[in-house]
Short mmCIF file of C-alpha atoms in Angstrom, two decimals:
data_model
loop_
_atom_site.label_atom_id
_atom_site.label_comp_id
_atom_site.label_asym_id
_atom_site.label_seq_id
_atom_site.Cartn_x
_atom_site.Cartn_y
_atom_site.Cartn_z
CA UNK A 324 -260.41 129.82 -50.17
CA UNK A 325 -263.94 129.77 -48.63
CA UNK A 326 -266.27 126.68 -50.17
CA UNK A 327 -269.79 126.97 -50.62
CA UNK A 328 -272.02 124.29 -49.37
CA UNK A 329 -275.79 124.82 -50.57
CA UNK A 330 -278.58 122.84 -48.35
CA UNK A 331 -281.69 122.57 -50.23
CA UNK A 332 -284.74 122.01 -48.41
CA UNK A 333 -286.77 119.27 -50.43
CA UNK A 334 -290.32 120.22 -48.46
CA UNK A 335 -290.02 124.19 -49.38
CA UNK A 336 -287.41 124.61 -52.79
CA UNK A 337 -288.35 128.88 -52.13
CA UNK A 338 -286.90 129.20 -48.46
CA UNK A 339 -283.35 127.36 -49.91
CA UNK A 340 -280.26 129.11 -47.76
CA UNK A 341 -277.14 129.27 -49.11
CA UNK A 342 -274.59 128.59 -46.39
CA UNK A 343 -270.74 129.25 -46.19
CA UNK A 344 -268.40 127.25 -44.66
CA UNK A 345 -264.60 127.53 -44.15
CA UNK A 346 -262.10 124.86 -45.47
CA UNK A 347 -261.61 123.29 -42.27
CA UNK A 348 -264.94 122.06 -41.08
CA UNK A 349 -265.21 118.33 -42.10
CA UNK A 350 -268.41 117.56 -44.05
CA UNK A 351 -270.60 114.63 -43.99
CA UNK A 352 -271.26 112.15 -46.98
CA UNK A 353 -274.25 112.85 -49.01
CA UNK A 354 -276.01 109.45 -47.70
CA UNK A 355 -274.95 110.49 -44.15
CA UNK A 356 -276.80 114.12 -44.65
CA UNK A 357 -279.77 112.87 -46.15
CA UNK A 358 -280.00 110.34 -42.94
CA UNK A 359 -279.64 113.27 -40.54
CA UNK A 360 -281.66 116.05 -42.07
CA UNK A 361 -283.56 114.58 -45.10
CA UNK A 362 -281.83 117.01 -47.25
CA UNK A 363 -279.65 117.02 -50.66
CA UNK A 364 -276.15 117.82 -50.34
CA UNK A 365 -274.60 119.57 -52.98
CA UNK A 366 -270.87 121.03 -52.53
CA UNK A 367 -270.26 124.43 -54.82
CA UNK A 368 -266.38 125.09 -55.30
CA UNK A 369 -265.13 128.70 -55.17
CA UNK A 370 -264.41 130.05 -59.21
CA UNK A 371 -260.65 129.36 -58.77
CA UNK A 372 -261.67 125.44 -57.75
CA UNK A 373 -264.27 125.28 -60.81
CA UNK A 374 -261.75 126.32 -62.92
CA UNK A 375 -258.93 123.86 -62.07
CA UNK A 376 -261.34 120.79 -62.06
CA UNK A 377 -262.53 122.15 -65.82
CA UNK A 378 -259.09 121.99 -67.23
CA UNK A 379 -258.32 118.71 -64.89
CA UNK A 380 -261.54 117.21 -66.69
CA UNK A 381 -260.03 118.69 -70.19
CA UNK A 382 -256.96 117.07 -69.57
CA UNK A 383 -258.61 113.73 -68.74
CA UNK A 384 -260.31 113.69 -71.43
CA UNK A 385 -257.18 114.52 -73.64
CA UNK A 386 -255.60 112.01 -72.65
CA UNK A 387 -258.21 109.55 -72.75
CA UNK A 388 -258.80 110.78 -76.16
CA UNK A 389 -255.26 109.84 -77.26
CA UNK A 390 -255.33 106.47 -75.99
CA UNK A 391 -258.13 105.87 -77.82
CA UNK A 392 -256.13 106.83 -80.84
CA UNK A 393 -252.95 105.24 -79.92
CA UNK A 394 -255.35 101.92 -79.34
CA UNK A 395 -256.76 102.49 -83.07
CA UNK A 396 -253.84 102.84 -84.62
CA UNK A 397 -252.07 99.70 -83.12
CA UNK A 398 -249.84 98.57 -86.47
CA UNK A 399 -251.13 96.13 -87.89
CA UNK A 400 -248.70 93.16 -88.76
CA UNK A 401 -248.93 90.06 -91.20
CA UNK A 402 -248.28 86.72 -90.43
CA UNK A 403 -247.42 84.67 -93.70
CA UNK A 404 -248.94 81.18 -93.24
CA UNK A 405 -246.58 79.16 -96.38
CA UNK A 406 -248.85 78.74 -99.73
CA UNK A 407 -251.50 81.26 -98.68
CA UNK A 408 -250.84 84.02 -100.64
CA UNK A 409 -247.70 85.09 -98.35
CA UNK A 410 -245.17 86.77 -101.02
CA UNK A 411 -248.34 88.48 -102.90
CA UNK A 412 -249.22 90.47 -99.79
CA UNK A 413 -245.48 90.70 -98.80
CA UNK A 414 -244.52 92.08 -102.21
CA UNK A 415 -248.01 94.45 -101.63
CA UNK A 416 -246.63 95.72 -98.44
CA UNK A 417 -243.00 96.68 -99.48
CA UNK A 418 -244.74 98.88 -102.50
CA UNK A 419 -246.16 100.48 -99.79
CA UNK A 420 -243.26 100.89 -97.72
CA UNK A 421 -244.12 98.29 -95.40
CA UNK A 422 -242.42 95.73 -93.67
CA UNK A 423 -244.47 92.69 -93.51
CA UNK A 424 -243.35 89.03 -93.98
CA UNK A 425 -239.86 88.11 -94.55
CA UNK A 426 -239.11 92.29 -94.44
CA UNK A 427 -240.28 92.05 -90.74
CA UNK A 428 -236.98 89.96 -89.95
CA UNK A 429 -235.45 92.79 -92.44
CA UNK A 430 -234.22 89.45 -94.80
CA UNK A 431 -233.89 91.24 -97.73
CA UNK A 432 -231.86 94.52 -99.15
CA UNK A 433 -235.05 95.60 -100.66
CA UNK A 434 -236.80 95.48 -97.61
CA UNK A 435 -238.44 98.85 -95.86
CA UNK A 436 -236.82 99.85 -92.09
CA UNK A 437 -239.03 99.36 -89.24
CA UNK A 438 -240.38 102.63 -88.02
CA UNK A 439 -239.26 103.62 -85.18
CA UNK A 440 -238.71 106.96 -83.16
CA UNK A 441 -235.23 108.19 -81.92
CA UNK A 442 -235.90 106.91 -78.60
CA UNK A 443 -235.93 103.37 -80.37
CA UNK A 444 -239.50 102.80 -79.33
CA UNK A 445 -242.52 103.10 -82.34
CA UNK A 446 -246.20 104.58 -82.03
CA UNK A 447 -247.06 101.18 -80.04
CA UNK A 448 -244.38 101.66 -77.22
CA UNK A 449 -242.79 98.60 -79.02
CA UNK A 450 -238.69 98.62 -78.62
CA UNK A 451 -237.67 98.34 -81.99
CA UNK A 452 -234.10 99.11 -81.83
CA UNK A 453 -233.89 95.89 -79.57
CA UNK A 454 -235.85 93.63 -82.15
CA UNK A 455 -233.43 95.09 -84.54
CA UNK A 456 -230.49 94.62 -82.70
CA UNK A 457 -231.79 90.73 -82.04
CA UNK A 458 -232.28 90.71 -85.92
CA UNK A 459 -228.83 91.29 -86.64
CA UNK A 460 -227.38 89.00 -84.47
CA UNK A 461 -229.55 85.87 -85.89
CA UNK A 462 -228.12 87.22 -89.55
CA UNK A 463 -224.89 86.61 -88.20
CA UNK A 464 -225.77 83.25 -87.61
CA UNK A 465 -225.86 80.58 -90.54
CA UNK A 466 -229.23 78.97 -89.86
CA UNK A 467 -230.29 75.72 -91.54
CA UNK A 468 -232.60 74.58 -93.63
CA UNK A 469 -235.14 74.57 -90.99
CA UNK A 470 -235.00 77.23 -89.31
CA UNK A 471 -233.80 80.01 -91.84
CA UNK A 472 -237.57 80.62 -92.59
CA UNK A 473 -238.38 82.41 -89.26
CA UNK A 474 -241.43 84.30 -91.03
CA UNK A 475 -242.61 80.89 -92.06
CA UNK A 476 -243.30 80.15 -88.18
CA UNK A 477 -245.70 80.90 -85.42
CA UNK A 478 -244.51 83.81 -83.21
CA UNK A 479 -243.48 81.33 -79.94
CA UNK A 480 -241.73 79.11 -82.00
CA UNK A 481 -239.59 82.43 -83.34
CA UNK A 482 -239.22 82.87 -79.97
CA UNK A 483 -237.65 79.66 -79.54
CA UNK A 484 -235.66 79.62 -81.95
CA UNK A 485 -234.31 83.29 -80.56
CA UNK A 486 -233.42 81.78 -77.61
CA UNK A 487 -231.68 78.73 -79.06
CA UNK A 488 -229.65 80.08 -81.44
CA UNK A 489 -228.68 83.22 -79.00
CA UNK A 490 -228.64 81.42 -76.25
CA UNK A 491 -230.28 83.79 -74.23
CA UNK A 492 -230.69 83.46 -70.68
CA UNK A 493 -233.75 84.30 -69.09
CA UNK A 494 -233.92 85.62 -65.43
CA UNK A 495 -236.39 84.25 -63.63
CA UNK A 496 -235.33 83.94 -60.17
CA UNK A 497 -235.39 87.87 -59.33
CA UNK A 498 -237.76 88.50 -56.68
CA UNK A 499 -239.73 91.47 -56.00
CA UNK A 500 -242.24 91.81 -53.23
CA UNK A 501 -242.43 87.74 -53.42
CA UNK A 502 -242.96 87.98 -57.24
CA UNK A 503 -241.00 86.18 -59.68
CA UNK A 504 -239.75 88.05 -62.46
CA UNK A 505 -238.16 87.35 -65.91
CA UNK A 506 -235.95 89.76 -67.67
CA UNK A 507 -235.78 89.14 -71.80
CA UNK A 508 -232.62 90.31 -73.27
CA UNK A 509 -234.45 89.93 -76.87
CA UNK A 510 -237.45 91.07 -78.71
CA UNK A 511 -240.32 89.65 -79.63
CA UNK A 512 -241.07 91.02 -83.75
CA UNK A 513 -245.03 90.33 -83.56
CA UNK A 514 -245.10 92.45 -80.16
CA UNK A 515 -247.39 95.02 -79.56
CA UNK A 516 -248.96 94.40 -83.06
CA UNK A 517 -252.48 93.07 -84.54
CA UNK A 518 -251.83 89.87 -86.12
CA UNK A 519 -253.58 88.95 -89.64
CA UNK A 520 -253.28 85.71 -91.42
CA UNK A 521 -254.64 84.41 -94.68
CA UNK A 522 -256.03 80.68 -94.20
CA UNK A 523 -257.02 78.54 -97.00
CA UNK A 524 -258.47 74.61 -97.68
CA UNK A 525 -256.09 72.70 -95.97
CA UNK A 526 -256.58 70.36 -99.34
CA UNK A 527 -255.99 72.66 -101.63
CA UNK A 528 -252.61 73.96 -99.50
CA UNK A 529 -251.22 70.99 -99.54
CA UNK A 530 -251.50 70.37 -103.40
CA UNK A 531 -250.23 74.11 -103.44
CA UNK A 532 -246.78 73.26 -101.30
CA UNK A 533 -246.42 69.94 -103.71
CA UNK A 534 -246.51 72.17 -106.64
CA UNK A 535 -244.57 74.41 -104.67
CA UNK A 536 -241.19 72.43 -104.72
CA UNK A 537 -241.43 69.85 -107.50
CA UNK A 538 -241.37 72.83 -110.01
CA UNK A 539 -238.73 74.01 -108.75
CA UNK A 540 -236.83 71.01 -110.32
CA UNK A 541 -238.61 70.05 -113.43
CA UNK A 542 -241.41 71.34 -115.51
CA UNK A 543 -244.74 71.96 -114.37
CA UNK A 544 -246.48 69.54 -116.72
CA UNK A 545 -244.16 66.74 -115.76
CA UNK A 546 -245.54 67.22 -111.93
CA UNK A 547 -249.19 67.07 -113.12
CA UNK A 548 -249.12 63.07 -112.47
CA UNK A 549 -251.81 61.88 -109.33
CA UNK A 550 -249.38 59.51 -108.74
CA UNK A 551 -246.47 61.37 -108.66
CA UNK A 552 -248.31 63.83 -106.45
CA UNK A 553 -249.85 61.33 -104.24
CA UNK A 554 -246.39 59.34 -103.42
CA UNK A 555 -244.50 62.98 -102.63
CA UNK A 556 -247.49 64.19 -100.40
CA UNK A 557 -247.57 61.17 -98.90
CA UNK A 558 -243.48 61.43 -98.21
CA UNK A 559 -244.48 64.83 -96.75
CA UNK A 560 -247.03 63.50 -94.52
CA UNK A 561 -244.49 61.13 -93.03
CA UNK A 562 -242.19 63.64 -92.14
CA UNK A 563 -244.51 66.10 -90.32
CA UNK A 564 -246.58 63.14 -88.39
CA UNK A 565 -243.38 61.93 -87.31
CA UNK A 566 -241.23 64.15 -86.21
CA UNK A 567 -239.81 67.27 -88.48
CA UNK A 568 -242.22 69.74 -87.42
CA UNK A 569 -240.69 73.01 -89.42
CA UNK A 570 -240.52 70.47 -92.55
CA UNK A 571 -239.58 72.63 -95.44
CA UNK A 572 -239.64 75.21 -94.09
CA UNK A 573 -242.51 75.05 -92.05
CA UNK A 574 -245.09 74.91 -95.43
CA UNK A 575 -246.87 71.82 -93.66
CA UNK A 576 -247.20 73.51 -90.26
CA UNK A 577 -251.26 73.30 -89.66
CA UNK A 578 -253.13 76.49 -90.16
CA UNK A 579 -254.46 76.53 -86.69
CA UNK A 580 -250.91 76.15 -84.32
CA UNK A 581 -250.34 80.18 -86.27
CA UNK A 582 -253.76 81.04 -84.87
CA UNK A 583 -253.48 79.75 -81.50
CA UNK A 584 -250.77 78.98 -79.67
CA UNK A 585 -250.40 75.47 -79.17
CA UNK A 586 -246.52 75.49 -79.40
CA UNK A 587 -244.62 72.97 -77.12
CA UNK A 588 -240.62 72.45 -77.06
CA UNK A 589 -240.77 68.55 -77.80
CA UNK A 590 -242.84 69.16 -81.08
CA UNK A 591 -241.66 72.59 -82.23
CA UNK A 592 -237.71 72.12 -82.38
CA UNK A 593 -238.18 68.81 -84.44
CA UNK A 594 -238.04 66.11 -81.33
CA UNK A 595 -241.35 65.12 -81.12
CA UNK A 596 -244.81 64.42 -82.81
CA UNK A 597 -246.47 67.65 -83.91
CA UNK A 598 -250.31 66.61 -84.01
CA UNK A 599 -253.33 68.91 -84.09
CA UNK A 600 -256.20 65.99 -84.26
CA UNK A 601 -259.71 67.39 -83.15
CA UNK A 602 -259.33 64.84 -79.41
CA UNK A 603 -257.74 67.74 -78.02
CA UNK A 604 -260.71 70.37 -77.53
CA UNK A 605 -259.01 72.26 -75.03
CA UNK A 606 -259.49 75.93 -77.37
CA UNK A 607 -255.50 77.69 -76.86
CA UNK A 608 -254.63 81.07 -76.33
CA UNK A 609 -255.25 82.95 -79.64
CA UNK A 610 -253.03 85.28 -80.47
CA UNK A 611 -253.97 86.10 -84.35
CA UNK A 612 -256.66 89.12 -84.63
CA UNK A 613 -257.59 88.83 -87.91
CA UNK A 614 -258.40 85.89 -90.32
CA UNK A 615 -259.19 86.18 -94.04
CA UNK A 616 -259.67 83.66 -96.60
CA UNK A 617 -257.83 82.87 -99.93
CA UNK A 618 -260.73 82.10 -101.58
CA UNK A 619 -262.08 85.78 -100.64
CA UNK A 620 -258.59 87.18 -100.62
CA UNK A 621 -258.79 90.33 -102.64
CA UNK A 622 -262.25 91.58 -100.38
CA UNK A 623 -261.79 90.90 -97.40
CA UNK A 624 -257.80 92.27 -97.66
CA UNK A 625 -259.51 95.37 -99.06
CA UNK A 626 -261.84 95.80 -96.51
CA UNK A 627 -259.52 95.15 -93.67
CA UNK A 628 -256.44 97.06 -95.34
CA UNK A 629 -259.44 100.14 -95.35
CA UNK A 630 -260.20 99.65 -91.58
CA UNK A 631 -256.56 100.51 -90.61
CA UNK A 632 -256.06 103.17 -93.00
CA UNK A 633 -253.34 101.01 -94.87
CA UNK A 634 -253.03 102.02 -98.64
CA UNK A 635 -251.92 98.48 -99.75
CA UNK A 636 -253.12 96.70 -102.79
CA UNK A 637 -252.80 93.11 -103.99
CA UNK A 638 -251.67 92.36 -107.24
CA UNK A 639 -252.52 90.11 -109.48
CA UNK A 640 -249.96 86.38 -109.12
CA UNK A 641 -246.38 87.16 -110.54
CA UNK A 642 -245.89 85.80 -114.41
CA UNK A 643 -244.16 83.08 -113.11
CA UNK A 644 -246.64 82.10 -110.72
CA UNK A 645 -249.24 82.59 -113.17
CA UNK A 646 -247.70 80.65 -115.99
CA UNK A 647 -247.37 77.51 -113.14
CA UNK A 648 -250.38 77.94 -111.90
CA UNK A 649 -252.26 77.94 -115.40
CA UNK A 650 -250.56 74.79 -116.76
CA UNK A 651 -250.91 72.97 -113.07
CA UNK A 652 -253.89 70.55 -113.32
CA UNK A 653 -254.52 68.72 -110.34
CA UNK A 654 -256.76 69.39 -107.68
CA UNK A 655 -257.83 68.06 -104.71
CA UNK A 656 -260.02 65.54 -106.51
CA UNK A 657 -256.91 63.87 -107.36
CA UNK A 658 -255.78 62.84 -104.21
CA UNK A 659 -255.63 58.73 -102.95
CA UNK A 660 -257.82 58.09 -100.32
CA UNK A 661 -255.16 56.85 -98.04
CA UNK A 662 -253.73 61.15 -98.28
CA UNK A 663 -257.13 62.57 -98.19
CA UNK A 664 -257.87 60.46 -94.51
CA UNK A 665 -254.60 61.54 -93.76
CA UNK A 666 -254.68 65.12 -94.22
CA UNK A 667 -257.95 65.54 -92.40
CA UNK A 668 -256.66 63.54 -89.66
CA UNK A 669 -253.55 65.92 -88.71
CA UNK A 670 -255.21 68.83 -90.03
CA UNK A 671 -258.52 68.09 -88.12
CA UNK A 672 -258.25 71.76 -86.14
CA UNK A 673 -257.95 73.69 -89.23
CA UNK A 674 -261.22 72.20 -91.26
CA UNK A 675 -262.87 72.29 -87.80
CA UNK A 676 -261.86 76.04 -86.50
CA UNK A 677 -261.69 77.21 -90.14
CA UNK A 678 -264.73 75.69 -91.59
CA UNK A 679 -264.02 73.87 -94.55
CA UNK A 680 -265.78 71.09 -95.16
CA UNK A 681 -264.00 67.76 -95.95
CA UNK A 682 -264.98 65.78 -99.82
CA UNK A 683 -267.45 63.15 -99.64
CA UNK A 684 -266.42 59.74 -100.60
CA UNK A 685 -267.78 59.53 -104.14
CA UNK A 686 -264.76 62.16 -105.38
CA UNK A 687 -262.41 60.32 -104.28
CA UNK A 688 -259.35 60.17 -106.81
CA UNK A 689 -257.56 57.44 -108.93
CA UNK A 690 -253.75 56.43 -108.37
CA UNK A 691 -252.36 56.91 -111.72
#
């Protein structure tokens, strides 16, 4: 095929020559023809050439096109931080056929399958039928009371407790070009997903968790005592300052350490202190994408369930929870002094990051 190169004289546009040249002369760079001759360059390819770049260009655009879409519809995945309104937007997401929550780690009959293609892999080239095979081998497993509540945790400390309970080995001396590489032989079940949380007033979560488990064992207006409250948030405190991390289940983990990563191996597993105070400013790896508030809950879940195209709807609380949470009557105005300079102490990075403001002095409760 013969291509055209057209030389346009800038001084005289009406004497322009169109010249031919065969494929095998080598032509010069448009900056190196303007420095010899003063001329534009332009370089016309033969019909058959126009064509192929036009559906080249078409395809390019395709495909560029589709990873657009494959980018915008990236699933979007919750994160239940305990006593934020975790089982409400669970129990939303399984009417909808989704699996978010405790359903992610498929922990319940009821629960919807994770989507996945035959290949194993889903829309977000995540391998699902590993994450399901890891799944069913930590069922098999009889956890304990701490770390049964994997959707309770941030996503590296699932990870750890993957690998500790699998005992997974991790190949990391396989070189490759004088690159180390590691080789996971399990899944990661927040990978290749947008992470959401809801975060509340680390005050009123706290009141929330004592509520939580005391009803659990005698009636709610027997727990509305300030001094019973105060003594068993207190007991709490102790435990997570110290050294049990995943405490109940992980409902006193601070808001922030799901946000960010912050997870190390002597606080996470239980053998060291877990503290979040503001002296550390160094800002961690985030790894949530989204962040609503309980106290806006039902708008902001609308308006972010609407900008994924995710027909989910909150309900209203449970009767059960409803009936508690009616006849419960304290609030954080009940709390002793000594808990309320406690809890903003460790929980410094979530009234900071967060913005919630802390009480001033003069509501400062009564030990009853």
């Amino acid at each position: 095929d013969e291509i055209q190169m057209i030389v346009l004289d800038n001084n005289n546009a009406q004497n322009d020559k169109q010249i031919v040249y065969t494929p095998n002369i080598v032509l010069k760079s448009d900056r190196d023809d303007k420095k010899d001759f003063g001329q534009n360059v332009i370089v016309q390819n033969s019909k058959e050439e126009e064509d192929k770049q036009s559906q080249n260009s078409h395809n390019d655009k395709k495909n560029a096109s589709n990873n657009n879409i494959q980018q915008q519809k990236r699933q979007l995945q919750f994160l239940h931080i305990p006593k934020n309104a975790g089982s409400a937007v669970t129990d939303a997401a399984i009417r909808a056929n989704i699996a978010w929550g405790y359903c992610r780690f498929q922990m319940g009959t009821h629960c919807p399958k994770l989507p996945r293609h035959e290949d194993g892999y889903n829309n977000n080239n995540m391998d699902v039928l590993l994450l399901e095979q890891t799944l069913s081998q930590i069922r098999k497993i009889k956890l304990d009371d701490t770390n049964k509540y994997l959707w309770h945790y941030p996503p590296s400390l699932v990870m750890e407790i993957f690998h500790q309970y699998l005992k997974v080995q991790v190949e990391d001396k396989v070189s490759n070009n004088g690159n180390t590489l590691a080789k996971m032989t399990i899944a990661d079940p927040y990978d290749g997903t947008d992470l959401f949380v809801v975060i509340r007033n680390p005050y009123d979560r706290i009141i929330s968790a004592y509520y939580h488990w005391e009803t659990m064992h005698h009636p709610v207006d027997q727990c509305n005592s300030p001094g019973l409250m105060n003594r068993l948030v207190g007991e709490s405190l102790d435990a997570v300052e110290k050294d049990y991390y995943m405490y109940r289940g992980g409902h006193y983990i601070p808001q922030y350490d799901f946000v960010y990563d912050t997870t190390n191996k002597s606080k996470s597993m239980g053998t060291g202190t877990a503290s979040t105070t503001s002296a550390n400013t160094k800002k961690e790896n985030k790894v949530v994408k989204h962040v609503i508030h309980f106290e806006n809950l039902k708008q902001e879940f609308e308006r972010l369930m609407g900008e994924y195209d995710l027909n989910v709807t909150l309900n209203d609380l449970g009767p059960v929870k409803r009936k508690r949470h009616k006849k419960a009557t304290l609030t954080k105005n009940d709390l002793s002094a000594e808990n309320r300079q406690r809890i903003e102490k460790f929980y410094a990075k979530d009234f900071e990051e967060f913005q919630y403001p802390t009480l001033p002095v003069s509501t400062l409760g009564k030990m009853n």
